[in-house]
């Protein structure tokens, strides 16, 4: 697993301690510097291989957004704040991968990291992200897209059928539908997402993955008509 170096831009010890405590749960992340000024952050970015930034919205009352406006070749930035007031400005600048309201939770942090990883690949190459990290209880698990057969809703959780095994992840199916690449995964029912590359046969009511039958929801059928025609033509 590739290790990603990150920095924290924050001058409040309690904030830094809380964030570091949460990020210990992600072994693929490596902290290389806590920057308490923007000048220190710029110096670190110019001398170190930084793949991710966690940034507070102010340092001692001084806004940190000027860093995002300097046209520097920044890695993905996850903004943390106790107020939603700067969220719109953050997204309008177009650099931040995500904006998290404090207190930070592990689940929300994982969503932001996945978004940042996807943004990082989009910026640096034509390669598409081919995996996702999802939380299972207290564990963070990597799932390679090509090995996921399908996903089934399970209340506030989801069941992921992966390498012919079932894993329960701490994410609703609606959230997974937004995170997974649309080129490969399609929501075919309110309770199911299917990996298109795994479909072995189909009829008007079901997709089949070997012996598994995935129902096609009535409300989803109109959106799937084009996909069904594509299968028929091929």
Coordinates of C-alpha atoms in Angstrom, one line a residue:
X1 CA 0.0 0.0 0.0
X2 CA 1.4 3.4 -1.0
X3 CA 2.1 5.7 1.9
X4 CA 0.9 9.3 1.5
X5 CA 2.7 12.1 3.3
X6 CA 0.6 14.8 4.8
X7 CA 1.0 18.1 6.7
X8 CA -1.3 19.8 9.1
X9 CA -1.7 23.6 9.0
X10 CA -2.9 24.7 12.4
X11 CA -1.6 26.5 15.4
X12 CA -3.9 25.2 18.1
X13 CA -2.4 22.3 20.0
X14 CA -5.8 20.7 20.9
X15 CA -7.0 20.8 17.3
X16 CA -3.7 19.2 16.1
X17 CA -3.8 16.5 18.9
X18 CA -7.4 15.6 18.0
X19 CA -6.7 15.3 14.3
X20 CA -3.5 13.3 14.8
X21 CA -5.4 10.9 17.1
X22 CA -8.1 10.3 14.4
X23 CA -5.5 10.0 11.6
X24 CA -3.7 7.2 13.5
X25 CA -6.5 5.0 12.3
X26 CA -5.2 5.4 8.7
X27 CA -1.9 3.6 8.4
X28 CA -1.4 4.7 4.8
X29 CA -1.0 8.3 6.0
X30 CA 2.3 9.6 7.3
X31 CA 2.6 13.0 9.1
X32 CA 5.7 14.9 8.1
X33 CA 5.1 18.4 9.6
X34 CA 2.7 20.5 11.6
X35 CA 2.9 24.0 10.2
X36 CA 1.8 26.9 12.4
X37 CA 2.3 29.6 9.8
X38 CA 1.6 29.9 6.1
X39 CA 5.2 30.6 5.4
X40 CA 6.2 27.4 7.2
X41 CA 3.6 25.5 5.1
X42 CA 4.9 27.0 1.8
X43 CA 8.5 26.1 2.8
X44 CA 7.5 22.5 3.6
X45 CA 5.5 22.1 0.4
X46 CA 8.5 23.3 -1.6
X47 CA 11.0 20.9 0.1
X48 CA 9.0 17.8 0.9
X49 CA 6.9 15.3 -1.0
X50 CA 3.5 16.2 0.3
X51 CA 0.4 14.3 -0.9
X52 CA -2.3 15.8 1.3
X53 CA -3.0 18.9 3.4
X54 CA -5.2 19.2 6.4
X55 CA -5.8 23.0 7.0
X56 CA -7.6 25.1 9.5
X57 CA -9.4 28.2 8.2
X58 CA -7.3 30.6 10.3
X59 CA -4.0 30.8 12.2
X60 CA -4.1 33.1 15.1
X61 CA -7.0 35.0 13.5
X62 CA -5.3 35.2 10.1
X63 CA -7.2 33.5 7.3
X64 CA -5.4 30.6 5.6
X65 CA -7.4 30.8 2.3
X66 CA -4.7 33.0 0.7
X67 CA -2.6 29.8 0.4
X68 CA -5.3 28.4 -1.9
X69 CA -5.3 31.5 -4.1
X70 CA -1.6 31.7 -4.9
X71 CA -1.7 29.3 -7.9
X72 CA 0.8 27.0 -6.1
X73 CA 0.9 23.3 -7.3
X74 CA -0.9 22.1 -4.1
X75 CA -1.8 18.5 -3.3
X76 CA -5.5 18.0 -2.3
X77 CA -6.5 20.1 0.7
X78 CA -9.0 19.1 3.3
X79 CA -10.3 22.2 5.1
X80 CA -11.4 21.9 8.8
X81 CA -13.5 24.5 10.5
X82 CA -15.9 24.9 13.4
X83 CA -18.1 27.1 11.2
X84 CA -19.9 26.4 7.9
X85 CA -19.6 30.1 6.9
X86 CA -16.5 29.6 4.7
X87 CA -17.6 26.4 3.0
X88 CA -19.0 28.2 -0.1
X89 CA -15.8 30.2 -0.5
X90 CA -13.7 27.1 -0.1
X91 CA -15.4 25.3 -3.0
X92 CA -15.6 28.4 -5.2
X93 CA -11.8 28.7 -5.0
X94 CA -11.8 25.2 -6.5
X95 CA -8.7 23.8 -4.8
X96 CA -10.1 22.2 -1.6
X97 CA -11.1 18.5 -1.9
X98 CA -13.4 18.7 1.0
X99 CA -14.6 21.0 3.9
X100 CA -15.2 19.3 7.3
X101 CA -17.1 20.8 10.2
X102 CA -15.6 20.0 13.6
X103 CA -15.8 18.0 15.8
X104 CA -14.3 15.6 13.2
X105 CA -15.6 12.0 13.1
X106 CA -13.8 9.0 11.7
X107 CA -16.5 8.3 9.2
X108 CA -16.5 11.9 7.9
X109 CA -12.8 12.0 7.8
X110 CA -12.6 8.8 5.7
X111 CA -15.1 10.3 3.2
X112 CA -12.9 13.4 2.8
X113 CA -9.7 11.3 2.4
X114 CA -11.4 9.2 -0.4
X115 CA -12.4 12.4 -2.1
X116 CA -8.9 13.8 -1.8
X117 CA -7.3 10.6 -3.2
X118 CA -9.6 10.7 -6.2
X119 CA -8.8 14.4 -6.8
X120 CA -5.1 13.7 -6.5
X121 CA -5.2 11.2 -9.3
X122 CA -7.4 13.4 -11.5
X123 CA -4.9 16.3 -11.2
X124 CA -1.7 14.3 -11.9
X125 CA -2.7 11.8 -14.6
X126 CA -5.3 10.3 -16.8
X127 CA -5.4 7.2 -14.5
X128 CA -8.6 6.6 -12.7
X129 CA -8.7 5.6 -9.0
X130 CA -9.2 1.8 -8.9
X131 CA -9.8 1.3 -5.2
X132 CA -11.6 2.8 -2.2
X133 CA -11.0 2.8 1.6
X134 CA -14.1 2.0 3.7
X135 CA -14.6 1.7 7.4
X136 CA -15.6 -1.7 8.9
X137 CA -16.3 -1.3 12.6
X138 CA -13.0 0.2 13.9
X139 CA -11.0 -1.1 10.9
X140 CA -10.2 0.7 7.6
X141 CA -10.3 -1.8 4.7
X142 CA -9.2 -1.3 1.1
X143 CA -11.5 -2.5 -1.6
X144 CA -10.3 -2.9 -5.2
X145 CA -13.1 -2.0 -7.6
X146 CA -12.6 -4.9 -10.0
X147 CA -13.0 -7.4 -7.1
X148 CA -16.4 -6.0 -5.9
X149 CA -19.3 -8.0 -7.3
X150 CA -22.2 -6.0 -5.9
X151 CA -23.3 -4.0 -2.8
X152 CA -26.5 -4.4 -0.9
X153 CA -28.1 -2.0 1.5
X154 CA -28.1 -3.0 5.1
X155 CA -29.8 -0.3 7.1
X156 CA -27.3 2.4 8.0
X157 CA -24.6 0.0 6.7
X158 CA -23.9 -1.8 3.5
X159 CA -22.9 -5.3 2.5
X160 CA -20.1 -5.5 0.0
X161 CA -19.6 -8.8 -1.8
X162 CA -15.9 -8.8 -2.5
X163 CA -13.7 -11.8 -3.6
X164 CA -16.8 -14.0 -3.0
X165 CA -16.9 -12.9 0.6
X166 CA -19.3 -10.6 2.4
X167 CA -18.1 -7.5 4.3
X168 CA -20.3 -5.1 6.2
X169 CA -19.1 -1.5 5.9
X170 CA -20.1 1.6 7.9
X171 CA -21.6 3.5 4.9
X172 CA -25.1 3.8 3.6
X173 CA -25.7 2.6 0.0
X174 CA -26.6 6.2 -1.2
X175 CA -23.1 7.4 0.0
X176 CA -21.4 4.5 -1.8
X177 CA -23.3 5.2 -5.0
X178 CA -21.8 8.7 -5.0
X179 CA -18.3 7.5 -4.2
X180 CA -18.0 4.6 -6.7
X181 CA -17.1 5.3 -10.3
X182 CA -20.2 5.6 -12.5
X183 CA -18.4 4.0 -15.4
X184 CA -18.2 0.7 -13.5
X185 CA -21.0 0.7 -10.9
X186 CA -24.7 1.3 -11.4
X187 CA -27.5 1.5 -8.8
X188 CA -30.1 -0.9 -10.2
X189 CA -32.4 -1.0 -7.1
X190 CA -32.9 1.1 -4.0
X191 CA -31.0 -1.7 -2.2
X192 CA -28.4 -2.7 -4.8
X193 CA -25.4 -1.4 -6.7
X194 CA -23.9 -3.8 -9.3
X195 CA -20.5 -3.9 -10.8
X196 CA -21.2 -3.9 -14.6
X197 CA -18.1 -6.0 -15.4
X198 CA -19.4 -8.8 -13.2
X199 CA -22.8 -9.3 -14.8
X200 CA -23.0 -12.8 -16.4
X201 CA -26.6 -12.6 -17.7
X202 CA -29.8 -10.6 -17.3
X203 CA -33.5 -10.5 -18.0
X204 CA -36.1 -7.7 -17.6
X205 CA -36.3 -8.2 -13.8
X206 CA -32.8 -9.3 -12.7
X207 CA -29.1 -9.0 -13.3
X208 CA -27.3 -12.2 -12.7
X209 CA -23.7 -12.5 -11.3
X210 CA -23.2 -16.3 -11.7
X211 CA -25.8 -17.8 -9.3
X212 CA -26.7 -14.5 -7.6
X213 CA -29.8 -12.6 -8.7
X214 CA -29.8 -8.8 -8.4
X215 CA -33.3 -7.3 -8.7
X216 CA -33.9 -4.4 -11.0
X217 CA -36.1 -1.8 -9.2
X218 CA -39.2 -0.6 -11.0
X219 CA -38.2 3.1 -10.5
X220 CA -34.7 2.4 -11.8
X221 CA -35.7 0.5 -15.0
X222 CA -36.2 3.7 -17.2
X223 CA -32.7 4.8 -16.4
X224 CA -31.4 1.3 -17.2
X225 CA -33.1 1.0 -20.6
X226 CA -30.0 2.4 -22.4
X227 CA -27.8 0.0 -20.5
X228 CA -30.0 -3.0 -21.4
X229 CA -30.0 -2.0 -25.0
X230 CA -26.2 -1.8 -24.9
X231 CA -26.0 -5.4 -23.6
X232 CA -28.5 -6.6 -26.2
X233 CA -26.5 -4.9 -29.0
X234 CA -23.2 -6.5 -27.8

